XYZ file of C-alpha atoms in Angstrom:
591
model
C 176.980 88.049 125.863
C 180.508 86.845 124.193
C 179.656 84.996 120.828
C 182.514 82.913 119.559
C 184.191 84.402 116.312
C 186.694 80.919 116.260
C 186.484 79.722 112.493
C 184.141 76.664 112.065
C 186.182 74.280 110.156
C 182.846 73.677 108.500
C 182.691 76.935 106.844
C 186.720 76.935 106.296
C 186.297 73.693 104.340
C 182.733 74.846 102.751
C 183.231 75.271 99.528
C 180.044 75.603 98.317
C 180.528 79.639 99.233
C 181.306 81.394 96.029
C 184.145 84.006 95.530
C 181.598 86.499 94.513
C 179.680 86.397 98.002
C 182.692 87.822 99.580
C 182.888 90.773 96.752
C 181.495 93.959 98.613
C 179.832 95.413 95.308
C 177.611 92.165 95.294
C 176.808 92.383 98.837
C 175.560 95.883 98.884
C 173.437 94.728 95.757
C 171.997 92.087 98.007
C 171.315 94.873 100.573
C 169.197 96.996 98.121
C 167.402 93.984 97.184
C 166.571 93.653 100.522
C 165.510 97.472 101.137
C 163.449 96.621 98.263
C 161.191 94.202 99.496
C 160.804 95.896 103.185
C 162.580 93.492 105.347
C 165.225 94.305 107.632
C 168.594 93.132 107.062
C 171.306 92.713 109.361
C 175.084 91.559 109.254
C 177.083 89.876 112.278
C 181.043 90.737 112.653
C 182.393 88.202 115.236
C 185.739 89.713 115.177
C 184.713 92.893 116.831
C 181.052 91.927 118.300
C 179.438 94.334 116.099
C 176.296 94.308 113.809
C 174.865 96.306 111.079
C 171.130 96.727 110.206
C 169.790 98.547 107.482
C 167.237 100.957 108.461
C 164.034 98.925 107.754
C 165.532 96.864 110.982
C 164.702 99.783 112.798
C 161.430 101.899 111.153
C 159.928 98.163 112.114
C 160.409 98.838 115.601
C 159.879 102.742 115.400
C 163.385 103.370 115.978
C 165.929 105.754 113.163
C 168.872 104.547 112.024
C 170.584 107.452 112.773
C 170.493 107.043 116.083
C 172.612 104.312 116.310
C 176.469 104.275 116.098
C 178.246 101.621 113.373
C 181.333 102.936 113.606
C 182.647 101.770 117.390
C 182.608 97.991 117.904
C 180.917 95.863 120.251
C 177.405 97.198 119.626
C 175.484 94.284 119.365
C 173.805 95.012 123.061
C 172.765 97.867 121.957
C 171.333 97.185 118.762
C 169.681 93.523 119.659
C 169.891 92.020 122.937
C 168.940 95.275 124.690
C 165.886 95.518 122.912
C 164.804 91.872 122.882
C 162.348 90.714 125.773
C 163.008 89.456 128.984
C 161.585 86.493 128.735
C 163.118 85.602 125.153
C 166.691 87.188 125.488
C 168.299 83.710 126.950
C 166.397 81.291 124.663
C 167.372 84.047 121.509
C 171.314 83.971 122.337
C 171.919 80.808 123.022
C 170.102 80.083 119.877
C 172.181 82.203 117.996
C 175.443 81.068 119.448
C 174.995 77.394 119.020
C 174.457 78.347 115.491
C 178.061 80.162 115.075
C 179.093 77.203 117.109
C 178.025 74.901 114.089
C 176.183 76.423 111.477
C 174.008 73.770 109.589
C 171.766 75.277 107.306
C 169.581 78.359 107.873
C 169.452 80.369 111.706
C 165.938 80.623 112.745
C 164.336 81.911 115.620
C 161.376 83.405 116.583
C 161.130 86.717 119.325
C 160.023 89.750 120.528
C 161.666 93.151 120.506
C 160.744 96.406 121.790
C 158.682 99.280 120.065
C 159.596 102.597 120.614
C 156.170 103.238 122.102
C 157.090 100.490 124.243
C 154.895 97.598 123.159
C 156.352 94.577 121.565
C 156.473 93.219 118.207
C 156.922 89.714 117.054
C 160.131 89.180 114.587
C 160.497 86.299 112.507
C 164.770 86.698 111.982
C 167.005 84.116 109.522
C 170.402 84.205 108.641
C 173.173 82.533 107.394
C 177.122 82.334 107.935
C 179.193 83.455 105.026
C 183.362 83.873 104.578
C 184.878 86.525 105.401
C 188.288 88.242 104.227
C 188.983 89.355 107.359
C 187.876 87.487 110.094
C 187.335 84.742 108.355
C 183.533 84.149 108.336
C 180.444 86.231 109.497
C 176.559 85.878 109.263
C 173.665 87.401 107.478
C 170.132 87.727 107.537
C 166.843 88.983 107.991
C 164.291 90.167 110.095
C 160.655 89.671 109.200
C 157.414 91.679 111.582
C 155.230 88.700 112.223
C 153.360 90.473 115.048
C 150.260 90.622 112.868
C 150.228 86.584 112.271
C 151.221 86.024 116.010
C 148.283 87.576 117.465
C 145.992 86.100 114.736
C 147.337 82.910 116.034
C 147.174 83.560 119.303
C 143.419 84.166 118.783
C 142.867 81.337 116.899
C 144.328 79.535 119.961
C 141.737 80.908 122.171
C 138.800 80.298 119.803
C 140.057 76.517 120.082
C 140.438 76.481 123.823
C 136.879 78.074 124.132
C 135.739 75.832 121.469
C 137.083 72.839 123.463
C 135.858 74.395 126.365
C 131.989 74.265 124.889
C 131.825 70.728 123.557
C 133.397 69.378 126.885
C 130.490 70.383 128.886
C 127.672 69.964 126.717
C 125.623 67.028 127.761
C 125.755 65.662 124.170
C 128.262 63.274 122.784
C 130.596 64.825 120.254
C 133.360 63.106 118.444
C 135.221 63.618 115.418
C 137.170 60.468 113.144
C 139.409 60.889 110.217
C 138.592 58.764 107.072
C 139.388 55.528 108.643
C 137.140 55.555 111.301
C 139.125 56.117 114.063
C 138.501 59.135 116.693
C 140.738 61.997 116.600
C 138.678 63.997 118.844
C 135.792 63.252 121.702
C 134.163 65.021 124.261
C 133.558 64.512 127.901
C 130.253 63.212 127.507
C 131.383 60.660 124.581
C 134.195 59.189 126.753
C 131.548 58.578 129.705
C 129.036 56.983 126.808
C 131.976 54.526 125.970
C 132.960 53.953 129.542
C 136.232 55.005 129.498
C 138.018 57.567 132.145
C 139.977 59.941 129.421
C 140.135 61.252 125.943
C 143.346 59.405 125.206
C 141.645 55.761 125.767
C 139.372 56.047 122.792
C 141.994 58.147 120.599
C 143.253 56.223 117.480
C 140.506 53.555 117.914
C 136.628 52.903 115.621
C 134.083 51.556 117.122
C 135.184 48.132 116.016
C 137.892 48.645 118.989
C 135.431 50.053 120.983
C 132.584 48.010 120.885
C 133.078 44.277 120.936
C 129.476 43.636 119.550
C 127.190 44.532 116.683
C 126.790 47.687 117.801
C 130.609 48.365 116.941
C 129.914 46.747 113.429
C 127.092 49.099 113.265
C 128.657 52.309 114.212
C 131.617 51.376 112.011
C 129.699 50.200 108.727
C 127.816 53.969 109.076
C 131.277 55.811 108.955
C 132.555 53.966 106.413
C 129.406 54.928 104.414
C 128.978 58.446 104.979
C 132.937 58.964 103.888
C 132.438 56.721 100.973
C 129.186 58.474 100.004
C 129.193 61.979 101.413
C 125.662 61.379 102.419
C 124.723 62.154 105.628
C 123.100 60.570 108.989
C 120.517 63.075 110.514
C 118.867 61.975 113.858
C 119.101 58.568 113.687
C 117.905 56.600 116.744
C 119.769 53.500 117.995
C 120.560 52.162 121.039
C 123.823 50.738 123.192
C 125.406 49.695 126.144
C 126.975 51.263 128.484
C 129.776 50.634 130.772
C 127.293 48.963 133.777
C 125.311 46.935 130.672
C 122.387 48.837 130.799
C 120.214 49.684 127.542
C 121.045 53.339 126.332
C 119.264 55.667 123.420
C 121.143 57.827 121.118
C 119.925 60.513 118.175
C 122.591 60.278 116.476
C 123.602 62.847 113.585
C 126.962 62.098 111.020
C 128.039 64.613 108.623
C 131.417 64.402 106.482
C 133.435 67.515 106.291
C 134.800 68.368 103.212
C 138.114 70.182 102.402
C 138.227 73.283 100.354
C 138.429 70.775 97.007
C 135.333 68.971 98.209
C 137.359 65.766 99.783
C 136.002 64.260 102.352
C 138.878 64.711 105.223
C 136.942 64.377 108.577
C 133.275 62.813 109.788
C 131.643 65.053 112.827
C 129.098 63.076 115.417
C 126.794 63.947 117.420
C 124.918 62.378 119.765
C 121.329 63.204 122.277
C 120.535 61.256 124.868
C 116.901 60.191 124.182
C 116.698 57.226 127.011
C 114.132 59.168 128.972
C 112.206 60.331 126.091
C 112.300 56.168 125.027
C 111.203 55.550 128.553
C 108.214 57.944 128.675
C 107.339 56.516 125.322
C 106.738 53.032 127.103
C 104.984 54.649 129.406
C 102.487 56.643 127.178
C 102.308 53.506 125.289
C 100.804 51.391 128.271
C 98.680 54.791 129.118
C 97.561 54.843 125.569
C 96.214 50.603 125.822
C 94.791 51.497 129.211
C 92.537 54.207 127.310
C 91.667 52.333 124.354
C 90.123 49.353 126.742
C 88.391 52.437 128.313
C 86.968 53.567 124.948
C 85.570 50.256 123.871
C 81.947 51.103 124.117
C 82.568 54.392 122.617
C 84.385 52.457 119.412
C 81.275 50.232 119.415
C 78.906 52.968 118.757
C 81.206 54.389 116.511
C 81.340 51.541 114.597
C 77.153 51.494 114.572
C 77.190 55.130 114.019
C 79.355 54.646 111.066
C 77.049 51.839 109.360
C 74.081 53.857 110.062
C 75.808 56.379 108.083
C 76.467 54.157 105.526
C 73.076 53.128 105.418
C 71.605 56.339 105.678
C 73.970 57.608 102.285
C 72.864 54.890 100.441
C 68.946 55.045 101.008
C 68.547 58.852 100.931
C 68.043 59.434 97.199
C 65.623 56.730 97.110
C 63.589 56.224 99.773
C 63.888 60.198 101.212
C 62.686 61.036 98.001
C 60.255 58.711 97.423
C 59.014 58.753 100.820
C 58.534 62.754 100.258
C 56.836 62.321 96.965
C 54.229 59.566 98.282
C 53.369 61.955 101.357
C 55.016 60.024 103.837
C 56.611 62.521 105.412
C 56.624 61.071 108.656
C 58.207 57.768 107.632
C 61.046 60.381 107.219
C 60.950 62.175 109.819
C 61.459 59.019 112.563
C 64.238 57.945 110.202
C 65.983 61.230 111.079
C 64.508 61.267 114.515
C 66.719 58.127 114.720
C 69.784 59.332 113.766
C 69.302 62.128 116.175
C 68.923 59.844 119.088
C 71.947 57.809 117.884
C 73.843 61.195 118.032
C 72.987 61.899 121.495
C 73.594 58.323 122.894
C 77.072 59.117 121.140
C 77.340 62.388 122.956
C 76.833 60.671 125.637
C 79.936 58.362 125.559
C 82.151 61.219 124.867
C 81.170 62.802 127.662
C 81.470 59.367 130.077
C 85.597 58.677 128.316
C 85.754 63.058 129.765
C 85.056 62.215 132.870
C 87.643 58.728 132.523
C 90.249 60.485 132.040
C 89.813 63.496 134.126
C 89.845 60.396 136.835
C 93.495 59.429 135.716
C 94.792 61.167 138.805
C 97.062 64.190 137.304
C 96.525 65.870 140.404
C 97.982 63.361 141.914
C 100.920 63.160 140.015
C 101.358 67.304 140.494
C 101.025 66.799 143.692
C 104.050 63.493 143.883
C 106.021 66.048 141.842
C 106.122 69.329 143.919
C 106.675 66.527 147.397
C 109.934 65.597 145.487
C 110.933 69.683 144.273
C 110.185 70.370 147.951
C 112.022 67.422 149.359
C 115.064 67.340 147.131
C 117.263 67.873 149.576
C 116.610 65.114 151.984
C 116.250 62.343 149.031
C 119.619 63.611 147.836
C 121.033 62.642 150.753
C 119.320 59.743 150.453
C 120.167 58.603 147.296
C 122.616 61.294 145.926
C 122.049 64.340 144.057
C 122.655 62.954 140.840
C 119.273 60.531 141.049
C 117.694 63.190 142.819
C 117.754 65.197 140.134
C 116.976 62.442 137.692
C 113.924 61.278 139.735
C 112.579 64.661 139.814
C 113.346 65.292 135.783
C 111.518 61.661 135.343
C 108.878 62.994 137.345
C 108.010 65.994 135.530
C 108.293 65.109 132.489
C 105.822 62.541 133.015
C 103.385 65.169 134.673
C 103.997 66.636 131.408
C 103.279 63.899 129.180
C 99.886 63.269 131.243
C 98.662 66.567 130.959
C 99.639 67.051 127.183
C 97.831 63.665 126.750
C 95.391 65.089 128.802
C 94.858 68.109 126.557
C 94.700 66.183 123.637
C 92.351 63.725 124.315
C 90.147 66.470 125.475
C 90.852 68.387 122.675
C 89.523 65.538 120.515
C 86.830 64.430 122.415
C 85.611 68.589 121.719
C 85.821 68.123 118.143
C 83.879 65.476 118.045
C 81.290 66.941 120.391
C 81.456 69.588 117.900
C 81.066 67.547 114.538
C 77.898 65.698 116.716
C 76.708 69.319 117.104
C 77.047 69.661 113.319
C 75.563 67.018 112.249
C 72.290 67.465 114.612
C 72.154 71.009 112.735
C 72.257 69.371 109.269
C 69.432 66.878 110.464
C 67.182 69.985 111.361
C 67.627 71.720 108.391
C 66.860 68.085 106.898
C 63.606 68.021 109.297
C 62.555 71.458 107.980
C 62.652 70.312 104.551
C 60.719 67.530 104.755
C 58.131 68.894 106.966
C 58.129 71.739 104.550
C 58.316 69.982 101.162
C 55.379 69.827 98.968
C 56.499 68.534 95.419
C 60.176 66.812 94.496
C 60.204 69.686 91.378
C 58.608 72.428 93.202
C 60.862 75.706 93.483
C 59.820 78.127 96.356
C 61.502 81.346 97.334
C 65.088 80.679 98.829
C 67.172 83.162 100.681
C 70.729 82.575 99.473
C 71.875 84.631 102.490
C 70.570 82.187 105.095
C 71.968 79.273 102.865
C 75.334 80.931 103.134
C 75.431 80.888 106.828
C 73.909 77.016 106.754
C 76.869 75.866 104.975
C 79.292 77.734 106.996
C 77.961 76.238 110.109
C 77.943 72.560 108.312
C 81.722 73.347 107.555
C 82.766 75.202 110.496
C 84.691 72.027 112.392
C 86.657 71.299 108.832
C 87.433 74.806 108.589
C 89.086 75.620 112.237
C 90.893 72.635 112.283
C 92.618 73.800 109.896
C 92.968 77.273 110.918
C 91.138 79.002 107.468
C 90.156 82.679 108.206
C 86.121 82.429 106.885
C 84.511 85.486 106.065
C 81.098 86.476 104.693
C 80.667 89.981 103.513
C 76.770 90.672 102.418
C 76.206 94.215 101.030
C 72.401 95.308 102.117
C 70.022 93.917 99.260
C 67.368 91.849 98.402
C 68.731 87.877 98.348
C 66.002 85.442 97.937
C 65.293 83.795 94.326
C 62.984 80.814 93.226
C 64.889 77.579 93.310
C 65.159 74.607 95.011
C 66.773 74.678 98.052
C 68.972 71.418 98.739
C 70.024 71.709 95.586
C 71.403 75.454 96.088
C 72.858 74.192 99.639
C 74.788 71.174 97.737
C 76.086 74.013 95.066
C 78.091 75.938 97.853
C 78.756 73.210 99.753
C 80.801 71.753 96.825
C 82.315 75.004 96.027
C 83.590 76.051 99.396
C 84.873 72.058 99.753
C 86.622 72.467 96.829
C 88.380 76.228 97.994
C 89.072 74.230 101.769
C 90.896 70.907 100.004
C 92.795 73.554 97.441
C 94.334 75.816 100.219
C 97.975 74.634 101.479
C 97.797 73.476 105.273
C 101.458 74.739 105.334
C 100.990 78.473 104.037
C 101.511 81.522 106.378
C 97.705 82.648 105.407
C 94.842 80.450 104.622
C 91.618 82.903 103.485
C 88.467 81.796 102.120
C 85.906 85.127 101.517
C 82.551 85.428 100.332
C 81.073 88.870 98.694
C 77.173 88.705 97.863
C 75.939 91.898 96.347
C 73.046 92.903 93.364
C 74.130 95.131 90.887
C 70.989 96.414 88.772
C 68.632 92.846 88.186
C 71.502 90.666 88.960
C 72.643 88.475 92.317
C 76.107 88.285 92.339
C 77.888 85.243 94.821
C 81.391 85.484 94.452
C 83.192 82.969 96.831
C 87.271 83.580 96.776
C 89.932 81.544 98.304
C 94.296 81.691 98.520
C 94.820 78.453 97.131
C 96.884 76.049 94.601
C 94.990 78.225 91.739
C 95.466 76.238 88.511
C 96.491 76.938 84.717
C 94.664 78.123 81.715
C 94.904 74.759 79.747
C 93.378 73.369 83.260
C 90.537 75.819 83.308
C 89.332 74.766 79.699
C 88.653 71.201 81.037
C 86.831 71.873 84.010
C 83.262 71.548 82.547
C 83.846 68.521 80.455
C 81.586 65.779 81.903
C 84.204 62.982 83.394
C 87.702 65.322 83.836
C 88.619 65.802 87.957
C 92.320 67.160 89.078
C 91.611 65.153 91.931
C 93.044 61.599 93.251
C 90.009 60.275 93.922
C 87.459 62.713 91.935
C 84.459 61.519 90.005
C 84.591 65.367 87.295
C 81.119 65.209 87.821
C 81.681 68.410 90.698
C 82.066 71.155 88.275
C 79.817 70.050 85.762
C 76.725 69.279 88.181
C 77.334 72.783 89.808
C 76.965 74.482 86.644
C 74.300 72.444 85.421
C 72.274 72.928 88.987
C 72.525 77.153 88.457
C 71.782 76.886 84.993
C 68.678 74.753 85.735
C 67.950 78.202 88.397
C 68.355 80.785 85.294
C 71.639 81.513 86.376
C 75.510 81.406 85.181
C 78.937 80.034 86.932
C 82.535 80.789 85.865
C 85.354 79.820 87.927
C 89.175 81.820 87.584
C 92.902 81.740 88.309
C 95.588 83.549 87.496
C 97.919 80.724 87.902
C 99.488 78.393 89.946
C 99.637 79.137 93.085
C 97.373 82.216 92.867
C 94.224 81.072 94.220
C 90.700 80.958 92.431
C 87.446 82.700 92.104
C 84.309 81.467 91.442
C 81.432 83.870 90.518
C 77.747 82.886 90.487
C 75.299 85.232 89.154
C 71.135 85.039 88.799
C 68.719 87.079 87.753
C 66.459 89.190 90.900
């Protein structure tokens, strides 16, 4: 290619070039400032076509110097175009003469040129035109390897396009605004939400221009408060229209995105379709009322149950005991007898709302769902894939409502079976000891072993619902003492109550353990557990007659256990090591 070497008159008449760029001893200082900083440097003669390049022009493209003649003219093929690539050579000389043409400013351009190992490396080149004695004026400049930043932007390029790629076809809406409120990026799925048939309708506009309704307000009141705020919107659920009017559900999550100075710049949506999940909700709803009118009768004796209770709390001290110490043990034992039947009658109900809902025709709905699975085909033609597909979703996900409903209720209805179970236990160990009670203040050998197991049984519902490993670890020995055995029940009881409410429902491990062993003439109970623990200044208080750690405590706990083992020739100390540590409380009496 010919460049032009006729004299602009813009550089003719420039006279912002100084006499001292044309001297030759400061140009070759402005070379070996150049070899200094590793760029390559090259100089354009229009008179004779040539060009010089220092040899950094070259080692960049793992080429020597030396092989290249400067001497003969016209070598600029040889030494550029000839190594620049075929599909930048035009766009790279035309550049370049347009600028000798009319040289405004700084030449830059941006191509590849050819290793000697035959790949390609990105150059970054600038120059300028200078006067020249001879032919008047020439050019300058530099050549930069950018092949490094190229590809990093070339990759950064792909990460977007696969990036862009992703949120397009998730099923969520995704959007992003700048601090104004106005969308500078949504998804697929967010342009269908608005009801609009591309990206570019909803660029530039809030939700004010969006949506002509409160909902707009809404939406745009939240943006404006997260980027005035920084705080956050995490799963929020509200609802909208959409294009055809109908009711839609959102979760919708905001977060502001921060610069590296901590300005807010940007605020990122996101938004999950919850209409089905809002649907199903209606419809466990209306299953939910049809069940409660089922369970009526079952609340009713609830209701009786739980007076009886009531009754039964507040007339035990006084007329149990009395009726015990009068020798009216029988007055006592119907009372119980009572309570019994009023258990089974309650059994009873349970077991009629089982059989209720195992009517609520599941099968039948596993059956409706693998007739649509099976006939998806011919509905789609019927009503297009699209429903279909939705039916069938609907359809299942309702099966699997039922049946998790299902499973709960049954679930239930089993512990409560199970606490009925419990409570018929504690009314026969109640039965034994008033058939077998003689004297209010008479003590009687006690087997502490058998107690132990008693009050694991009482607790056993409390304990597996909440998922405590209980274990009792009895070394052989001799375990029976002279005491008084409600009284020895309502010690444990209390203890292990107070290990079960200590222990945190959320912890990886929840451990209560009992060791029972003699060593010489003593019994030793200790009864450990993995819970809150408690301090040293706590510890000191926990005897004093009144103090409790507890919302609704009476501190008469503590102070009534130790008083009951004391009154049985025995001793009590309870331990922590902290916060957090657990406790262990150690009961000891004399063999």
């Amino acid at each position: 290619m010919k460049f032009s070497n006729t004299q602009p008159s813009e550089i003719t008449n420039n006279k912002s070039f100084s006499a001292a760029q044309t001297e030759s001893g400061n140009l070759e200082r402005y070379k070996a400032l150049v070899h200094a900083s590793d760029i390559g440097a090259w100089e354009y003669f229009p008179d004779t076509e040539s060009l010089w390049c220092n040899d950094i022009y070259f080692s960049m493209l793992g080429r020597d110097i030396n092989d290249y003649d400067f001497a003969s003219p016209n070598n600029l093929k040889e030494v550029w175009i000839d190594l620049l690539h075929p599909e930048d050579k035009e766009v790279a000389t035309n550049h370049f003469a347009e600028y000798l043409k009319n040289p405004k400013g700084t030449h830059e351009s941006y191509y590849r040129m050819k290793h000697s190992n035959g790949s390609w490396v990105w150059i970054w080149s600038r120059g300028r035109v200078f006067k020249n004695e001879k032919s008047g004026f020439g050019a300058i400049g530099t050549h930069v390897d950018i092949t490094r930043h190229k590809k990093a932007e070339e990759a950064i390029q792909r990460e977007r396009i696969l990036l862009r790629t992703l949120i397009d076809n998730l099923p969520d809406t995704i959007y992003v605004k700048d601090t104004k409120g106005r969308k500078i990026i949504a998804n697929r799925a967010d342009v269908e939400c608005i009801g609009c048939s591309s990206e570019e309708d909803v660029l530039g506009k809030t939700d004010l221009d969006l949506f002509k309704n409160d909902i707009g307000l809404r939406g745009y009141e939240d943006d404006m408060r997260i980027i005035q705020s920084g705080e956050a919107i995490i799963n929020k659920e509200e609802y909208f229209l959409d294009s055809t009017g109908k009711m839609r559900w959102l979760l919708t999550s905001k977060l502001p995105v921060k610069d590296g100075r901590g300005k807010i710049i940007r605020l990122l949506g996101i938004g999950h379709d919850i209409t089905l999940r809002k649907q199903s909700d209606e419809v466990l709803k209306k299953l939910n009322e049809d069940l409660r009118l089922q369970s009526d009768e079952l609340s009713k004796q609830a209701a009786d149950l739980k007076a009886l209770n009531l009754q039964l709390e507040k007339q035990k001290e006084q007329e149990l005991e009395k009726a015990i110490a009068q020798g009216k043990f029988e007055i006592a034992s119907e009372f119980l007898h009572d309570i019994g039947n009023a258990m089974v009658g309650l059994g009873s109900h349970l077991n009629r709302i089982n059989r209720v809902v195992d009517q609520n025709n599941l099968n039948n709905l596993k059956s409706l769902t693998v007739f649509l699975k099976t006939n998806q085909t011919a509905i789609a033609g019927a009503i297009g894939v699209h429903k279909a597909a939705a039916l069938i979703s609907v359809t299942e996900g309702f099966e699997a409502t039922q049946t998790d409903n299902g499973k709960e209720i049954h679930k239930s209805i089993t512990e409560l079976l199970n606490i009925i179970t419990h409570i018929q236990e504690i009314l026969n160990i109640q039965r034994q000891l008033v058939r077998g009670h003689k004297g209010v203040h008479e003590r009687k050998p006690v087997n502490l072993e058998n107690i132990l197991y008693d009050c694991k049984s009482m607790l056993f519902a409390n304990i597996d619902k909440k998922g405590i490993q209980f274990s009792i670890n009895v070394q052989p020995g001799t375990y029976t003492i002279k005491g008084d055995h409600t009284k020895l029940m309502q010690v444990i009881l209390n203890i292990l109550k107070n290990s079960i409410e200590a222990i945190n429902m959320d912890a990886p491990e929840k451990i209560i353990t009992i060791n029972m062993r003699t060593v010489g003439e003593v019994l030793e109970l200790i009864i450990a557990d993995n819970g809150q623990g408690f301090d040293a200044q706590t510890a000191s208080l926990f005897f004093v007659r009144g103090f409790t750690t507890k919302k609704n405590g009476t501190g008469l706990g503590l102070y009534n256990i130790r008083t009951i083992i004391e009154s049985h020739t025995g001793s009590f100390d309870i331990r922590s090591e902290g916060p957090g540590c657990g406790a262990v409380s150690t009961i000891r009496f004399a063999v």
